[in-house]
Amino acid sequence: MLNIVLFGPPGAGKGTQSAKLIEKYGLVHLSTGDIFRANIKGNTELGAKAKSYMDQGKLVPDEVTISMLEAEVAETPEAKGYIFDGFPRNKFQAESLDEFLEILGCSITLMLALEVEEDELRTRLLLRGKDSARADDVDPAIIQKRIDVYNNETAPVKDYYSAQGKYRGINGVGSIDGVFGQLCEEIKGISSKE
Ligand code: AMP
C-alpha cells in the first residue's frame, strides 16, 4: 500500500497536487477540509460541529476529526492506498493515525511536505478567496490565524515523521507540473527501495 501524508501550510497547493497524485497512482483522496465542507453544505451534525471552528480558522477538535477520518478509511477497504490531505494536523492526530493504520496492517509510507513562504501563502489564499466559495479564504485576519495555527500546532508534525525517516521537504513554489515532478521523484525513490 502507498499511503502518503501530503503536508503543508494552507495555500501550499495540497489540493491541486492531490488531484494529480490520485490520478497517477490510483489512490483514495482523504481531505479532512473537503469532508468538513461537504458536511457543512449537507447540513449534517458533523458539519454543525465543525463550522464554528473552521470559520475562525481554528482546528476542529481531535475527537471529531479523528473519528471522521477513521470512518472514511473504513468505507474504502479495497483502496490501494491513501493521500491524507490536511491530516494529521497535530502530533496527537499523527499518533492516532499510526495506531489506526497498524490495526489495519499498514502504515504511512511517506510524508511529502510542500514548502512555501508566508508572503506567498497570503497572496495565494486571498486570490483563491476571490473565486472560491471558501469563507476562510476571504478575511486576512482568518488567513493569518490559519497560518499561525499551522506554525504553532501543525508544523511540529514534520518532526514526528522525520524521526521515522519518512519526512521529505518539497519546494512548493514553481509550476504545478514542476512541483508534481518532485513529488513523483520522491515516491519513485521509495518504490525502488521496496
Ligand atoms: P483545509 O481545507 O485543509 O485548509 O481545512 C479547512 C479547515 O478545516 C481548517 O482550517 C480546520 O478548521 C478544519 N480542518 C481540516 N483538517 C483538519 C484537521 N486534521 N484537524 C482539525 N481541523 C481540521
Tab-separated table of C-alpha atoms and ligand atoms in Angstrom:
chain	number	residue	atom	x	y	z
A	1	MET	CA	0.000	0.000	0.000
A	2	LEU	CA	1.147	3.509	-0.767
A	3	ASN	CA	-0.004	5.853	1.987
A	4	ILE	CA	1.083	9.455	1.604
A	5	VAL	CA	0.648	12.331	4.026
A	6	LEU	CA	0.568	15.398	1.776
A	7	PHE	CA	1.579	18.123	4.162
A	8	GLY	CA	1.966	21.880	4.061
A	9	PRO	CA	0.524	25.192	5.214
A	10	PRO	CA	-2.811	26.487	3.920
A	11	GLY	CA	-2.339	27.601	0.317
A	12	ALA	CA	0.709	25.392	-0.307
A	13	GLY	CA	-1.055	23.517	-3.126
A	14	LYS	CA	-2.097	20.302	-1.343
A	15	GLY	CA	-5.476	20.088	-3.099
A	16	THR	CA	-4.017	20.721	-6.561
A	17	GLN	CA	-1.223	18.191	-6.126
A	18	SER	CA	-3.533	15.608	-4.519
A	19	ALA	CA	-5.717	15.629	-7.628
A	20	LYS	CA	-2.686	14.828	-9.790
A	21	LEU	CA	-1.336	12.177	-7.408
A	22	ILE	CA	-4.616	10.266	-7.139
A	23	GLU	CA	-4.879	10.200	-10.912
A	24	LYS	CA	-1.347	8.886	-11.402
A	25	TYR	CA	-1.222	6.389	-8.525
A	26	GLY	CA	-4.893	5.386	-8.178
A	27	LEU	CA	-5.068	6.386	-4.524
A	28	VAL	CA	-8.074	7.402	-2.437
A	29	HIS	CA	-8.007	11.100	-1.551
A	30	LEU	CA	-8.975	11.939	2.017
A	31	SER	CA	-9.066	15.690	2.580
A	32	THR	CA	-10.434	16.449	6.040
A	33	GLY	CA	-11.157	20.061	4.992
A	34	ASP	CA	-13.165	18.871	1.938
A	35	ILE	CA	-15.096	16.353	4.056
A	36	PHE	CA	-15.959	19.031	6.618
A	37	ARG	CA	-17.059	21.437	3.857
A	38	ALA	CA	-19.275	18.748	2.267
A	39	ASN	CA	-20.865	18.134	5.679
A	40	ILE	CA	-21.495	21.834	6.232
A	41	LYS	CA	-23.114	22.034	2.781
A	42	GLY	CA	-25.244	18.984	3.557
A	43	ASN	CA	-26.308	20.422	6.943
A	44	THR	CA	-25.160	17.325	8.825
A	45	GLU	CA	-24.494	17.080	12.551
A	46	LEU	CA	-20.768	16.766	11.823
A	47	GLY	CA	-20.896	19.912	9.684
A	48	ALA	CA	-22.572	21.808	12.522
A	49	LYS	CA	-19.833	20.677	14.931
A	50	ALA	CA	-17.036	21.766	12.582
A	51	LYS	CA	-18.370	25.051	11.208
A	52	SER	CA	-17.643	27.499	14.014
A	53	TYR	CA	-14.038	26.284	14.315
A	54	MET	CA	-13.469	26.497	10.582
A	55	ASP	CA	-14.988	29.969	10.359
A	56	GLN	CA	-12.490	31.154	12.968
A	57	GLY	CA	-9.535	29.425	11.326
A	58	LYS	CA	-9.104	27.093	14.319
A	59	LEU	CA	-8.638	23.337	14.296
A	60	VAL	CA	-11.779	21.240	14.694
A	61	PRO	CA	-11.426	19.168	17.929
A	62	ASP	CA	-9.382	15.995	17.583
A	63	GLU	CA	-12.119	13.567	18.653
A	64	VAL	CA	-14.439	14.866	15.905
A	65	THR	CA	-11.736	14.891	13.227
A	66	ILE	CA	-10.124	11.555	14.041
A	67	SER	CA	-13.366	9.577	14.218
A	68	MET	CA	-14.492	11.107	10.923
A	69	LEU	CA	-11.198	10.195	9.249
A	70	GLU	CA	-11.316	6.615	10.551
A	71	ALA	CA	-14.887	6.203	9.318
A	72	GLU	CA	-13.831	7.383	5.840
A	73	VAL	CA	-10.939	4.903	5.711
A	74	ALA	CA	-13.243	2.092	6.854
A	75	GLU	CA	-15.559	2.853	3.925
A	76	THR	CA	-12.887	2.060	1.325
A	77	PRO	CA	-11.383	-1.305	2.381
A	78	GLU	CA	-10.352	-2.071	-1.213
A	79	ALA	CA	-8.141	1.053	-1.507
A	80	LYS	CA	-4.634	0.657	-2.985
A	81	GLY	CA	-3.559	3.449	-0.678
A	82	TYR	CA	-4.467	6.897	0.537
A	83	ILE	CA	-3.454	10.508	0.206
A	84	PHE	CA	-4.061	12.149	3.554
A	85	ASP	CA	-4.519	15.842	2.764
A	86	GLY	CA	-4.880	18.215	5.713
A	87	PHE	CA	-4.496	15.368	8.214
A	88	PRO	CA	-2.725	14.879	10.590
A	89	ARG	CA	-2.564	18.482	11.805
A	90	ASN	CA	-1.005	17.899	15.225
A	91	LYS	CA	1.083	15.246	16.957
A	92	PHE	CA	-1.900	13.584	18.619
A	93	GLN	CA	-3.602	13.109	15.221
A	94	ALA	CA	-0.354	11.686	13.809
A	95	GLU	CA	-0.070	9.178	16.656
A	96	SER	CA	-3.735	8.214	16.315
A	97	LEU	CA	-3.294	7.668	12.585
A	98	ASP	CA	-0.301	5.397	13.144
A	99	GLU	CA	-2.214	3.345	15.717
A	100	PHE	CA	-5.242	3.075	13.452
A	101	LEU	CA	-3.198	2.039	10.393
A	102	GLU	CA	-1.327	-0.528	12.477
A	103	ILE	CA	-4.627	-2.206	13.327
A	104	LEU	CA	-5.344	-2.323	9.579
A	105	GLY	CA	-1.919	-3.870	8.973
A	106	CYS	CA	-0.374	-0.938	7.099
A	107	SER	CA	1.458	2.327	7.774
A	108	ILE	CA	2.341	5.733	6.353
A	109	THR	CA	4.848	5.364	3.520
A	110	LEU	CA	5.977	8.997	3.204
A	111	MET	CA	5.208	12.499	4.350
A	112	LEU	CA	5.635	14.874	1.428
A	113	ALA	CA	5.750	18.420	2.781
A	114	LEU	CA	5.129	21.320	0.390
A	115	GLU	CA	7.192	24.288	1.498
A	116	VAL	CA	6.030	27.798	0.611
A	117	GLU	CA	6.928	31.011	2.417
A	118	GLU	CA	4.279	33.017	4.244
A	119	ASP	CA	4.014	36.056	1.941
A	120	GLU	CA	3.335	33.776	-0.993
A	121	LEU	CA	0.709	31.844	1.026
A	122	ARG	CA	-1.177	35.039	1.929
A	123	THR	CA	-1.195	36.126	-1.728
A	124	ARG	CA	-2.390	32.730	-2.943
A	125	LEU	CA	-5.161	32.426	-0.328
A	126	LEU	CA	-6.556	35.908	-0.967
A	127	LEU	CA	-6.560	35.157	-4.694
A	128	ARG	CA	-8.328	31.843	-4.091
A	129	GLY	CA	-10.872	33.645	-1.881
A	130	LYS	CA	-11.875	35.847	-4.825
A	131	ASP	CA	-13.281	32.993	-6.855
A	132	SER	CA	-13.937	30.182	-4.400
A	133	ALA	CA	-16.824	29.833	-2.000
A	134	ARG	CA	-14.444	29.436	0.951
A	135	ALA	CA	-15.277	31.997	3.605
A	136	ASP	CA	-11.974	31.267	5.391
A	137	ASP	CA	-10.014	32.481	2.335
A	138	VAL	CA	-11.561	35.960	2.284
A	139	ASP	CA	-10.694	37.664	5.581
A	140	PRO	CA	-6.946	38.437	6.001
A	141	ALA	CA	-7.273	38.006	9.803
A	142	ILE	CA	-8.679	34.468	9.409
A	143	ILE	CA	-5.984	33.636	6.857
A	144	GLN	CA	-3.335	34.803	9.317
A	145	LYS	CA	-4.947	32.757	12.100
A	146	ARG	CA	-4.761	29.616	9.920
A	147	ILE	CA	-1.092	30.293	9.136
A	148	ASP	CA	-0.384	30.821	12.860
A	149	VAL	CA	-2.202	27.588	13.773
A	150	TYR	CA	-0.106	25.832	11.143
A	151	ASN	CA	3.156	27.242	12.539
A	152	ASN	CA	2.296	26.547	16.180
A	153	GLU	CA	0.343	23.283	16.101
A	154	THR	CA	0.831	21.623	12.733
A	155	ALA	CA	4.430	22.246	11.620
A	156	PRO	CA	5.828	20.097	14.516
A	157	VAL	CA	4.224	17.057	12.827
A	158	LYS	CA	7.225	17.197	10.462
A	159	ASP	CA	9.469	16.187	13.366
A	160	TYR	CA	7.200	13.245	14.108
A	161	TYR	CA	7.657	11.794	10.596
A	162	SER	CA	11.272	12.902	10.416
A	163	ALA	CA	12.014	10.702	13.446
A	164	GLN	CA	10.559	7.789	11.440
A	165	GLY	CA	12.713	8.689	8.392
A	166	LYS	CA	9.588	9.469	6.358
A	167	TYR	CA	9.704	13.259	6.001
A	168	ARG	CA	10.558	14.752	2.579
A	169	GLY	CA	10.545	18.527	2.051
A	170	ILE	CA	9.438	19.700	-1.399
A	171	ASN	CA	9.788	23.226	-2.804
A	172	GLY	CA	6.137	24.187	-3.350
A	173	VAL	CA	6.914	27.282	-5.432
A	174	GLY	CA	7.088	26.797	-9.182
A	175	SER	CA	4.851	25.400	-11.886
A	176	ILE	CA	2.181	22.854	-10.912
A	177	ASP	CA	3.877	20.242	-13.094
A	178	GLY	CA	7.300	21.114	-11.708
A	179	VAL	CA	6.142	20.561	-8.119
A	180	PHE	CA	4.318	17.392	-9.177
A	181	GLY	CA	7.532	16.098	-10.776
A	182	GLN	CA	9.376	16.497	-7.461
A	183	LEU	CA	6.621	14.634	-5.591
A	184	CYS	CA	6.756	11.780	-8.106
A	185	GLU	CA	10.551	11.573	-7.779
A	186	GLU	CA	10.224	11.065	-4.027
A	187	ILE	CA	7.583	8.372	-4.500
A	188	LYS	CA	9.749	6.681	-7.139
A	189	GLY	CA	12.658	6.756	-4.663
A	190	ILE	CA	10.688	4.853	-2.060
A	191	SER	CA	9.162	2.373	-4.567
A	192	SER	CA	12.568	1.465	-5.952
A	193	LYS	CA	13.775	0.584	-2.431
A	194	GLU	CA	10.873	-1.796	-1.807
B	1	AMP	P1	-8.227	22.827	4.783
B	1	AMP	O1	-9.235	22.656	3.690
B	1	AMP	O2	-7.315	21.650	4.922
B	1	AMP	O3	-7.484	24.138	4.676
B	1	AMP	O4	-9.046	22.880	6.155
B	1	AMP	C1	-10.014	23.887	6.395
B	1	AMP	C2	-10.363	23.900	7.866
B	1	AMP	O5	-10.927	22.651	8.246
B	1	AMP	C3	-9.209	24.111	8.824
B	1	AMP	O6	-8.883	25.496	8.994
B	1	AMP	C4	-9.762	23.487	10.106
B	1	AMP	O7	-10.687	24.340	10.727
B	1	AMP	C5	-10.530	22.293	9.558
B	1	AMP	N1	-9.664	21.090	9.473
B	1	AMP	C6	-9.266	20.442	8.346
B	1	AMP	N2	-8.493	19.388	8.637
B	1	AMP	C7	-8.393	19.356	9.997
B	1	AMP	C8	-7.704	18.517	10.913
B	1	AMP	N3	-6.936	17.499	10.502
B	1	AMP	N4	-7.842	18.785	12.241
B	1	AMP	C9	-8.605	19.800	12.682
B	1	AMP	N5	-9.253	20.651	11.862
B	1	AMP	C10	-9.153	20.441	10.535
